[in-house]
Coordinates of C-alpha atoms (C1' of nucleotides) in Angstrom, one line a residue:
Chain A
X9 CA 5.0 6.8 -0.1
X10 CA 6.9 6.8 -3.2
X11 CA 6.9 2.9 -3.7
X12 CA 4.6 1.2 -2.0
X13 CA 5.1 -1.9 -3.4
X14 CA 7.9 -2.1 -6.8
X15 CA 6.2 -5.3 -9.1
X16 CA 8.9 -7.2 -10.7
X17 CA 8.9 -6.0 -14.5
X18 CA 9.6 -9.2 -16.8
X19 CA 12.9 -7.1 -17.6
X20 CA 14.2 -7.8 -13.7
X21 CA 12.6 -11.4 -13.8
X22 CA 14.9 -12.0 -16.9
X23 CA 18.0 -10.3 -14.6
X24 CA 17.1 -12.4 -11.9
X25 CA 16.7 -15.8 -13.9
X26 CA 19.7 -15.3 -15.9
X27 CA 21.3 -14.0 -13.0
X28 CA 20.8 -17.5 -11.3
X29 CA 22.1 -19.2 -14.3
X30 CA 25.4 -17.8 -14.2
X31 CA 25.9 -17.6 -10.4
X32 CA 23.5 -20.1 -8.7
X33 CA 20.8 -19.7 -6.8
X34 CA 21.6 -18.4 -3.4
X35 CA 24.3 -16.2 -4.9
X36 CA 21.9 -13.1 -4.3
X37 CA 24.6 -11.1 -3.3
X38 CA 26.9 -12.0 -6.7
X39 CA 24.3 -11.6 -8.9
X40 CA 22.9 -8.3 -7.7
X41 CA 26.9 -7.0 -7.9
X42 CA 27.2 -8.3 -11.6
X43 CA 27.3 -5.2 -13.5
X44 CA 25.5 -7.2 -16.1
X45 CA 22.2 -7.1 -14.0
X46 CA 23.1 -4.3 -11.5
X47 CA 21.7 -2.0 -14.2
X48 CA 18.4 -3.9 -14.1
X49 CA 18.3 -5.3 -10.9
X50 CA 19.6 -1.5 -8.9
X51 CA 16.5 -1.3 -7.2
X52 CA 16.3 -4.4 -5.4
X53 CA 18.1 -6.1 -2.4
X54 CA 19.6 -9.2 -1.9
X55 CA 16.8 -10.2 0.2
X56 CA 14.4 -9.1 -2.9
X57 CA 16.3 -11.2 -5.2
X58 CA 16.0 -14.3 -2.8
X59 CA 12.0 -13.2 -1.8
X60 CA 11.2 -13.3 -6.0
X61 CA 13.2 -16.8 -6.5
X62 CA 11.1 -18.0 -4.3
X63 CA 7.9 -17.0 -5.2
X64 CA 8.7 -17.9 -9.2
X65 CA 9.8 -21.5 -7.8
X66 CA 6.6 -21.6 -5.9
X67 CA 4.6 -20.7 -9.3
X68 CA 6.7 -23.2 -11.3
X69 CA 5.4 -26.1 -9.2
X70 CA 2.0 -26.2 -9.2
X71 CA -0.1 -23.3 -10.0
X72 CA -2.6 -24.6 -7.7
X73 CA -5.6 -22.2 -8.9
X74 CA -9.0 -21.7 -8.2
X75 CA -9.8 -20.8 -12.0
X76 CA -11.9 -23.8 -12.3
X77 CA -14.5 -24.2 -15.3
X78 CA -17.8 -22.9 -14.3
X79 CA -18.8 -26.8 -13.8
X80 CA -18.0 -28.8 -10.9
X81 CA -17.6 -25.6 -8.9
X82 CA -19.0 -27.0 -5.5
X83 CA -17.3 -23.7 -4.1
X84 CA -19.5 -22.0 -1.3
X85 CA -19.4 -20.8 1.3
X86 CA -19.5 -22.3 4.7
X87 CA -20.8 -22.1 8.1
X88 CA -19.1 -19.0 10.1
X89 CA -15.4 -19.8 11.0
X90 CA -15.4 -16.7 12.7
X91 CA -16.2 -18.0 16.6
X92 CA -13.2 -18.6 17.2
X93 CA -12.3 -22.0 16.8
X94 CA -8.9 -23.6 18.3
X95 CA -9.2 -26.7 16.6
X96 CA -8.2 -25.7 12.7
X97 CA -10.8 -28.3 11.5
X98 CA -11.1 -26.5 8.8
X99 CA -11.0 -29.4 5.7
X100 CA -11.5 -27.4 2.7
X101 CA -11.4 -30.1 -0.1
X102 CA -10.3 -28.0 -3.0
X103 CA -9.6 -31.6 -4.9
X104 CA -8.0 -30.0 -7.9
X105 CA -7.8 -32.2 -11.1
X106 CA -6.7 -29.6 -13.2
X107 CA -3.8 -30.4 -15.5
X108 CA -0.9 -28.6 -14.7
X109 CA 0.0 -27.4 -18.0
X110 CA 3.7 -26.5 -18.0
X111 CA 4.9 -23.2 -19.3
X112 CA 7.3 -24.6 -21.2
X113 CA 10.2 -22.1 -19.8
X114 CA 13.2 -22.3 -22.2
X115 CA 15.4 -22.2 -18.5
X116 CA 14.5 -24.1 -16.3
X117 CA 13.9 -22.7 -12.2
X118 CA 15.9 -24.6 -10.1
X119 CA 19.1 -25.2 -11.7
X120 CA 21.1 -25.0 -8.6
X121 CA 24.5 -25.9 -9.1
X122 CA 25.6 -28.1 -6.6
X123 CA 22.6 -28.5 -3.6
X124 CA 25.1 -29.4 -0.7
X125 CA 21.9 -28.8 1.2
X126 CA 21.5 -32.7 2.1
X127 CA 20.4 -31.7 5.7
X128 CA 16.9 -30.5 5.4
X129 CA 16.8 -28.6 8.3
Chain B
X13 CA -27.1 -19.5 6.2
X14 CA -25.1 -18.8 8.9
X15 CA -23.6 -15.4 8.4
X16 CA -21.3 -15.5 5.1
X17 CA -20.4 -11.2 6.0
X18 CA -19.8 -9.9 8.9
X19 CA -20.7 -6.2 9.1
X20 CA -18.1 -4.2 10.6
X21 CA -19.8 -2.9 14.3
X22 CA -19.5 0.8 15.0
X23 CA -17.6 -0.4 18.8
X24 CA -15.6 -2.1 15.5
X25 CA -15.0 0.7 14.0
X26 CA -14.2 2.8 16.7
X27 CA -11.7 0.2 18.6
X28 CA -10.0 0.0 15.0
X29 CA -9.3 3.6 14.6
X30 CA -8.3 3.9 18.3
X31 CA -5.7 1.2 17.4
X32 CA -4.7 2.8 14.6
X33 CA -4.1 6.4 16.6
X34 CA -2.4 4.3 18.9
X35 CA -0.2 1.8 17.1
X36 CA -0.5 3.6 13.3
X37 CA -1.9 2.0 10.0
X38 CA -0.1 -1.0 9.2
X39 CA 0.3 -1.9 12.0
X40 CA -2.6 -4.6 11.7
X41 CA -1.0 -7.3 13.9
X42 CA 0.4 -5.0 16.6
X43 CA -3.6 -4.2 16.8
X44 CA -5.1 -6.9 17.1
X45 CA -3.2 -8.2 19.8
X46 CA -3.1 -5.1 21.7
X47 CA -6.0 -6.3 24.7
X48 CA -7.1 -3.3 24.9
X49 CA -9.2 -4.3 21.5
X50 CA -8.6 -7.9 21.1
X51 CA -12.0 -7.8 23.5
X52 CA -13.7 -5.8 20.3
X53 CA -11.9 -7.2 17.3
X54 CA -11.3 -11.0 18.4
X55 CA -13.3 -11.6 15.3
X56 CA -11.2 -10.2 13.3
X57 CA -7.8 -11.0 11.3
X58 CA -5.5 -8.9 10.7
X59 CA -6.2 -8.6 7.0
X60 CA -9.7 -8.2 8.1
X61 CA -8.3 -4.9 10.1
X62 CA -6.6 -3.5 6.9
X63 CA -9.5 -4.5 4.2
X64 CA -11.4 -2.5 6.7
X65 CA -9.3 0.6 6.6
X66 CA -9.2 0.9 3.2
X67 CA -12.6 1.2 3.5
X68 CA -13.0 3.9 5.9
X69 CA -10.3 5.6 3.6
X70 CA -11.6 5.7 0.5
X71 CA -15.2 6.9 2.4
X72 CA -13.0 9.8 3.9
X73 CA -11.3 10.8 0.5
X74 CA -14.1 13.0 -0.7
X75 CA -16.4 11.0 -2.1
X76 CA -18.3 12.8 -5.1
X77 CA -21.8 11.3 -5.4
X78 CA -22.2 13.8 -8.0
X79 CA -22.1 12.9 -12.1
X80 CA -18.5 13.2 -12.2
X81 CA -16.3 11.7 -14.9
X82 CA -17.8 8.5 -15.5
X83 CA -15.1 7.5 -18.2
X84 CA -14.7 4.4 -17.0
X85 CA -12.5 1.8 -16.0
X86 CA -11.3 0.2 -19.2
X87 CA -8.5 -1.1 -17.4
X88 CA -6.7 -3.7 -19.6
X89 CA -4.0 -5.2 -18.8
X90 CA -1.3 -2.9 -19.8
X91 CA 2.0 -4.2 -18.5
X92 CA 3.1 -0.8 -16.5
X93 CA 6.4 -0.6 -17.5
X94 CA 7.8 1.8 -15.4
X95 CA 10.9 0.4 -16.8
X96 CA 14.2 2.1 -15.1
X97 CA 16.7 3.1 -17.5
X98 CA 20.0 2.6 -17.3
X99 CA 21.2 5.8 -16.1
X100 CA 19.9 6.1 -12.0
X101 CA 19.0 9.6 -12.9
X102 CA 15.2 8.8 -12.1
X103 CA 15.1 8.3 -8.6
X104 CA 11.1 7.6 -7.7
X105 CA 10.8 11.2 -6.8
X106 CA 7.2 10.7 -6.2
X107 CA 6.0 14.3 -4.5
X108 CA 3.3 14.7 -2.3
X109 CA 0.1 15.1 -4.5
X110 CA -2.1 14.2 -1.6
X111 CA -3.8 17.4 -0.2
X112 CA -5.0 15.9 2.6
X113 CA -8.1 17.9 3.7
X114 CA -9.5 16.3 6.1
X115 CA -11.4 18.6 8.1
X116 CA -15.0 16.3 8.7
X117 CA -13.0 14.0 10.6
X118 CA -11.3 14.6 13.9
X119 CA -8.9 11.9 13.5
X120 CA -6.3 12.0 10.8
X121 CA -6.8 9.0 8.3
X122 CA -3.0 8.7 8.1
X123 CA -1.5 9.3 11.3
X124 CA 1.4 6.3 10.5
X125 CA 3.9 7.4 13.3
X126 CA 7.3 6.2 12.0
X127 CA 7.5 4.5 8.1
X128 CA 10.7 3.5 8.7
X129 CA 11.1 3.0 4.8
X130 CA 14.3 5.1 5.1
X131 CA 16.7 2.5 3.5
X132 CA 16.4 3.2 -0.5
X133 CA 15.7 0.0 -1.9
Chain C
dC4 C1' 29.2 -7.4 10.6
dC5 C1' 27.2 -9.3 6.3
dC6 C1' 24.6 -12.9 4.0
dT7 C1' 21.1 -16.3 3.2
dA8 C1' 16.8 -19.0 4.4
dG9 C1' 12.5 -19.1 6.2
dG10 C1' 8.4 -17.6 8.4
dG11 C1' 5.2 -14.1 8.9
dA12 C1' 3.0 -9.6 8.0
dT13 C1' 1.4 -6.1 4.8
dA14 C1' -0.5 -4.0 0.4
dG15 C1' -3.2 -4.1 -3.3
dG16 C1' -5.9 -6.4 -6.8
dG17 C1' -9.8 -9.5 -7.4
dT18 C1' -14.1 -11.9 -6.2
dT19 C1' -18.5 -12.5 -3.9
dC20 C1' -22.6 -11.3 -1.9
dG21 C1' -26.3 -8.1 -0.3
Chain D
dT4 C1' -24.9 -1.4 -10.4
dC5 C1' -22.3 -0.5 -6.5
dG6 C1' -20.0 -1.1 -2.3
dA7 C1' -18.7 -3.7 2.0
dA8 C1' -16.6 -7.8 3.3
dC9 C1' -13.7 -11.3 2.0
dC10 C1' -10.1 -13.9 -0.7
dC11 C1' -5.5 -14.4 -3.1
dT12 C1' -0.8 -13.7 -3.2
dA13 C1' 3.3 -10.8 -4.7
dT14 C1' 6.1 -8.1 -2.1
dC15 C1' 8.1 -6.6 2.1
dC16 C1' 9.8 -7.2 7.0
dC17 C1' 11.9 -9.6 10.8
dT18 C1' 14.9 -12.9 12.8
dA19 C1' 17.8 -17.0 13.4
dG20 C1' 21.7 -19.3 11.8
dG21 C1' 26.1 -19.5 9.3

DNA sequence: CCCTAGGGATAGGGTTCG
DNA sequence: TCGAACCCTATCCCTAGG
Protein backbone atom coordinates (compact mmCIF):
# COMPACT_ATOMS: atom_id res chain seq x y z
CA UNK A 1 0.00 0.00 0.00
CA UNK A 2 1.79 2.92 -1.05
CA UNK A 3 -1.02 5.51 -0.26
CA UNK A 4 -3.44 4.54 1.89
CA UNK A 5 -5.07 7.43 2.22
CA UNK A 6 -3.18 11.06 0.46
CA UNK A 7 -4.40 14.06 3.25
CA UNK A 8 -4.97 17.23 1.42
CA UNK A 9 -1.81 19.42 2.13
CA UNK A 10 -2.98 23.29 2.61
CA UNK A 11 -0.80 23.63 -0.80
CA UNK A 12 -3.62 21.49 -2.81
CA UNK A 13 -6.48 23.11 -0.64
CA UNK A 14 -5.09 26.53 -1.98
CA UNK A 15 -5.12 24.76 -5.77
CA UNK A 16 -8.40 23.57 -5.24
CA UNK A 17 -9.94 26.93 -3.79
CA UNK A 18 -8.32 29.11 -6.21
CA UNK A 19 -9.02 26.58 -8.68
CA UNK A 20 -12.89 27.15 -8.02
CA UNK A 21 -12.44 30.80 -8.23
CA UNK A 22 -11.41 30.92 -11.59
CA UNK A 23 -13.43 28.04 -13.02
CA UNK A 24 -16.48 27.48 -10.73
CA UNK A 25 -17.33 24.95 -8.70
CA UNK A 26 -18.29 21.88 -10.55
CA UNK A 27 -15.56 22.57 -13.13
CA UNK A 28 -13.43 19.60 -11.52
CA UNK A 29 -12.38 18.55 -14.78
CA UNK A 30 -11.16 22.39 -15.93
CA UNK A 31 -9.46 23.04 -13.00
CA UNK A 32 -7.60 19.84 -12.49
CA UNK A 33 -6.36 20.41 -16.53
CA UNK A 34 -5.27 24.10 -15.60
CA UNK A 35 -1.60 23.79 -15.88
CA UNK A 36 -1.71 26.45 -13.14
CA UNK A 37 -2.86 23.73 -10.51
CA UNK A 38 -2.14 20.49 -12.48
CA UNK A 39 1.38 20.83 -10.82
CA UNK A 40 -0.25 20.85 -7.38
CA UNK A 41 -3.28 19.09 -7.89
CA UNK A 42 -1.37 15.90 -10.29
CA UNK A 43 -2.26 13.53 -7.75
CA UNK A 44 -5.85 13.85 -7.52
CA UNK A 45 -8.99 13.04 -9.67
CA UNK A 46 -11.81 14.85 -10.69
CA UNK A 47 -13.88 12.96 -8.29
CA UNK A 48 -11.16 14.03 -5.46
CA UNK A 49 -11.46 17.50 -6.38
CA UNK A 50 -15.34 17.35 -6.06
CA UNK A 51 -15.12 14.74 -2.77
CA UNK A 52 -12.69 17.80 -0.92
CA UNK A 53 -15.15 20.73 -2.06
CA UNK A 54 -17.49 19.12 -0.38
CA UNK A 55 -16.14 18.24 2.65
CA UNK A 56 -14.49 22.09 3.13
CA UNK A 57 -18.23 23.37 2.35
CA UNK A 58 -19.46 21.06 4.88
CA UNK A 59 -16.73 22.44 7.52
CA UNK A 60 -17.57 26.09 6.41
CA UNK A 61 -21.11 25.68 7.64
CA UNK A 62 -21.19 24.79 10.93
CA UNK A 63 -18.43 23.09 12.58
CA UNK A 64 -20.81 21.32 14.65
CA UNK A 65 -18.23 19.95 17.37
CA UNK A 66 -18.28 18.07 20.30
CA UNK A 67 -15.31 20.27 21.90
CA UNK A 68 -17.51 21.51 24.46
CA UNK A 69 -16.05 23.26 27.81
CA UNK A 70 -15.68 20.76 30.50
CA UNK A 71 -19.11 22.30 31.93
CA UNK A 72 -22.44 21.49 30.85
CA UNK A 73 -21.03 18.20 29.40
CA UNK A 74 -24.19 16.05 30.14
CA UNK A 75 -22.39 13.56 27.57
CA UNK A 76 -22.65 9.83 28.73
CA UNK A 77 -23.20 7.15 27.71
CA UNK A 78 -26.46 5.35 27.25
CA UNK A 79 -28.32 2.30 27.65
CA UNK A 80 -27.00 -0.58 25.00
CA UNK A 81 -28.15 0.31 21.37
CA UNK A 82 -26.63 -2.67 20.35
CA UNK A 83 -29.98 -5.18 20.43
CA UNK A 84 -30.89 -4.41 17.54
CA UNK A 85 -33.38 -1.91 17.32
CA UNK A 86 -35.52 -1.09 13.99
CA UNK A 87 -37.03 1.84 15.27
CA UNK A 88 -33.83 4.60 15.09
CA UNK A 89 -35.29 6.15 18.36
CA UNK A 90 -32.20 7.12 18.96
CA UNK A 91 -32.72 11.20 20.14
CA UNK A 92 -29.32 12.25 21.09
CA UNK A 93 -29.82 15.90 22.12
CA UNK A 94 -26.40 17.33 21.42
CA UNK A 95 -28.25 20.98 21.86
CA UNK A 96 -25.15 22.86 20.78
CA UNK A 97 -24.97 26.62 21.73
CA UNK A 98 -21.63 27.13 20.80
CA UNK A 99 -20.85 30.20 18.72
CA UNK A 100 -19.87 29.43 15.43
CA UNK A 101 -16.94 31.55 15.25
CA UNK A 102 -16.25 32.23 11.54
CA UNK A 103 -12.77 31.65 10.15
CA UNK A 104 -12.78 34.64 8.54
CA UNK A 105 -11.59 33.02 5.04
CA UNK A 106 -10.27 35.90 2.80
CA UNK A 107 -12.41 33.70 -0.23
CA UNK A 108 -15.26 32.82 0.40
CA UNK A 109 -16.55 28.69 -0.25
CA UNK A 110 -19.31 28.69 -2.41
CA UNK A 111 -18.79 31.27 -4.91
CA UNK A 112 -20.49 29.38 -7.70
CA UNK A 113 -20.93 31.29 -10.57
CA UNK A 114 -24.14 30.95 -11.85
CA UNK A 115 -26.22 28.02 -9.68
CA UNK A 116 -28.65 27.09 -12.65
CA UNK A 117 -29.40 24.27 -10.17
CA UNK A 118 -33.07 25.73 -9.26
CA UNK A 119 -34.37 22.02 -9.30
CA UNK A 120 -33.28 20.56 -6.10
CA UNK A 121 -33.43 17.16 -7.14
CA UNK B 1 -25.09 0.33 33.60
CA UNK B 2 -26.16 -1.53 30.96
CA UNK B 3 -23.15 -2.61 29.07
CA UNK B 4 -21.25 0.60 27.71
CA UNK B 5 -18.32 -2.18 25.82
CA UNK B 6 -19.01 -4.98 24.30
CA UNK B 7 -16.17 -7.51 24.49
CA UNK B 8 -15.35 -9.03 21.32
CA UNK B 9 -16.53 -13.06 21.81
CA UNK B 10 -14.01 -15.58 20.66
CA UNK B 11 -17.16 -17.24 18.13
CA UNK B 12 -16.59 -13.14 17.29
CA UNK B 13 -13.45 -13.38 16.65
CA UNK B 14 -13.35 -16.41 14.85
CA UNK B 15 -16.55 -15.63 12.45
CA UNK B 16 -14.62 -12.26 11.72
CA UNK B 17 -11.43 -13.80 10.59
CA UNK B 18 -13.33 -16.48 8.58
CA UNK B 19 -15.00 -13.49 6.81
CA UNK B 20 -12.06 -11.92 6.30
CA UNK B 21 -10.28 -15.33 4.63
CA UNK B 22 -13.31 -15.40 2.83
CA UNK B 23 -14.28 -11.95 1.54
CA UNK B 24 -10.61 -10.12 2.48
CA UNK B 25 -10.00 -7.12 4.87
CA UNK B 26 -11.92 -4.28 3.94
CA UNK B 27 -14.26 -5.81 2.99
CA UNK B 28 -16.29 -4.89 6.31
CA UNK B 29 -19.71 -4.58 4.77
CA UNK B 30 -19.47 -7.48 2.37
CA UNK B 31 -19.01 -9.29 5.90
CA UNK B 32 -21.34 -8.49 7.80
CA UNK B 33 -24.02 -9.24 5.48
CA UNK B 34 -22.65 -12.40 4.38
CA UNK B 35 -25.32 -14.92 6.61
CA UNK B 36 -23.07 -17.09 7.08
CA UNK B 37 -21.85 -14.61 10.16
CA UNK B 38 -24.59 -12.04 10.31
CA UNK B 39 -25.91 -14.96 12.93
CA UNK B 40 -22.39 -14.21 14.97
CA UNK B 41 -21.72 -10.52 14.29
CA UNK B 42 -25.42 -9.01 14.07
CA UNK B 43 -24.08 -7.00 16.85
CA UNK B 44 -21.76 -5.55 15.13
CA UNK B 45 -21.22 -2.55 12.53
CA UNK B 46 -19.13 -2.55 10.05
CA UNK B 47 -16.68 -0.12 11.57
CA UNK B 48 -17.10 -2.28 14.65
CA UNK B 49 -15.55 -5.23 12.18
CA UNK B 50 -12.57 -3.05 11.16
CA UNK B 51 -11.78 -1.34 14.72
CA UNK B 52 -11.69 -4.95 15.55
CA UNK B 53 -9.12 -5.95 13.01
CA UNK B 54 -6.85 -3.53 13.76
CA UNK B 55 -6.74 -4.91 16.82
CA UNK B 56 -6.11 -8.42 16.12
CA UNK B 57 -3.27 -6.82 13.84
CA UNK B 58 -1.39 -4.84 15.89
CA UNK B 59 -1.54 -8.07 18.59
CA UNK B 60 -0.08 -10.27 15.60
CA UNK B 61 2.68 -7.73 14.70
CA UNK B 62 5.17 -8.87 17.24
CA UNK B 63 4.41 -7.33 20.14
CA UNK B 64 7.61 -6.65 22.43
CA UNK B 65 6.57 -6.59 26.04
CA UNK B 66 10.18 -6.19 26.64
CA UNK B 67 11.84 -2.50 27.72
CA UNK B 68 12.13 -1.49 24.23
CA UNK B 69 12.53 2.11 23.06
CA UNK B 70 10.37 3.87 25.22
CA UNK B 71 11.14 7.38 23.51
CA UNK B 72 7.96 8.29 23.35
CA UNK B 73 5.26 9.62 21.49
CA UNK B 74 5.85 13.40 21.42
CA UNK B 75 3.74 13.58 18.56
CA UNK B 76 3.01 17.26 17.80
CA UNK B 77 1.41 18.38 15.33
CA UNK B 78 3.76 18.65 12.60
CA UNK B 79 1.95 19.37 9.38
CA UNK B 80 3.54 16.32 7.22
CA UNK B 81 4.36 17.94 4.23
CA UNK B 82 4.98 15.39 1.97
CA UNK B 83 4.72 18.21 -0.38
CA UNK B 84 5.14 16.87 -4.22
CA UNK B 85 7.40 18.96 -6.19
CA UNK B 86 6.88 20.09 -9.33
CA UNK B 87 8.75 17.69 -11.31
CA UNK B 88 6.59 14.03 -11.10
CA UNK B 89 9.87 12.46 -10.62
CA UNK B 90 8.75 11.10 -7.10
CA UNK B 91 6.27 8.72 -7.81
CA UNK B 92 5.13 7.24 -4.01
CA UNK B 93 7.54 4.37 -4.68
CA UNK B 94 6.72 3.05 -1.24
CA UNK B 95 8.66 -0.59 -1.15
CA UNK B 96 7.63 -3.28 0.77
CA UNK B 97 9.22 -2.85 4.33
CA UNK B 98 6.79 -5.22 5.79
CA UNK B 99 8.46 -8.61 6.58
CA UNK B 100 5.61 -10.29 7.22
CA UNK B 101 6.57 -13.21 9.54
CA UNK B 102 3.86 -14.60 10.58
CA UNK B 103 4.51 -18.03 11.53
CA UNK B 104 2.28 -18.20 15.21
CA UNK B 105 -0.68 -17.78 13.23
CA UNK B 106 -2.19 -20.07 10.66
CA UNK B 107 -4.07 -17.56 9.01
CA UNK B 108 -2.35 -14.76 7.17
CA UNK B 109 -3.32 -11.28 8.77
CA UNK B 110 -3.40 -9.79 5.26
CA UNK B 111 -4.88 -12.15 2.95
CA UNK B 112 -6.77 -8.97 0.86
CA UNK B 113 -7.51 -10.91 -2.39
CA UNK B 114 -7.68 -8.20 -5.09
CA UNK B 115 -6.76 -4.19 -4.01
CA UNK B 116 -7.91 -3.14 -7.06
CA UNK B 117 -5.94 0.22 -6.35
CA UNK B 118 -4.46 -0.19 -9.87
CA UNK B 119 -5.54 3.24 -11.32
CA UNK B 120 -2.62 5.86 -10.16
CA UNK B 121 -4.40 8.46 -8.57
C1' DC C 1 -17.64 7.19 -23.19
C1' DC C 2 -16.61 10.99 -19.95
C1' DC C 3 -18.18 13.95 -16.28
C1' DT C 4 -20.51 15.41 -12.08
C1' DA C 5 -23.45 14.75 -7.85
C1' DG C 6 -24.53 12.13 -4.17
C1' DG C 7 -24.71 8.29 -1.04
C1' DG C 8 -22.17 5.04 1.25
C1' DA C 9 -18.07 2.47 2.82
C1' DT C 10 -13.34 2.44 4.51
C1' DA C 11 -9.03 4.05 7.04
C1' DG C 12 -6.99 6.17 10.51
C1' DG C 13 -6.78 9.25 14.35
C1' DG C 14 -8.91 10.38 18.74
C1' DT C 15 -11.58 9.41 23.00
C1' DT C 16 -13.45 6.72 26.74
C1' DC C 17 -13.70 3.18 29.94
C1' DG C 18 -12.10 -0.93 32.44
C1' DT D 1 -0.76 3.41 32.51
C1' DC D 2 -2.31 0.74 28.87
C1' DG D 3 -5.23 -1.43 25.75
C1' DA D 4 -9.83 -2.84 23.89
C1' DA D 5 -13.89 -0.90 22.33
C1' DC D 6 -15.98 2.96 20.53
C1' DC D 7 -16.46 7.64 18.15
C1' DC D 8 -15.44 11.12 14.48
C1' DT D 9 -14.74 12.27 9.89
C1' DA D 10 -11.48 12.91 5.87
C1' DT D 11 -10.83 10.29 2.06
C1' DC D 12 -12.11 6.88 -1.16
C1' DC D 13 -15.52 3.98 -3.86
C1' DC D 14 -19.70 3.01 -6.44
C1' DT D 15 -23.44 4.30 -9.20
C1' DA D 16 -27.13 7.03 -11.33
C1' DG D 17 -28.01 10.74 -14.27
C1' DG D 18 -26.67 14.09 -17.86
Amino acid sequence: MGAPKQKWTADEEAALKAGVIKHGAGKWRTILKDPEYSSVLYLRSNVDLKDKWRNMSVMANGWSSREKSKFAVKRMHHVSKREESPLPADNDVKSDEDAVDIKAHEVPLMPIPAPIRSTIR
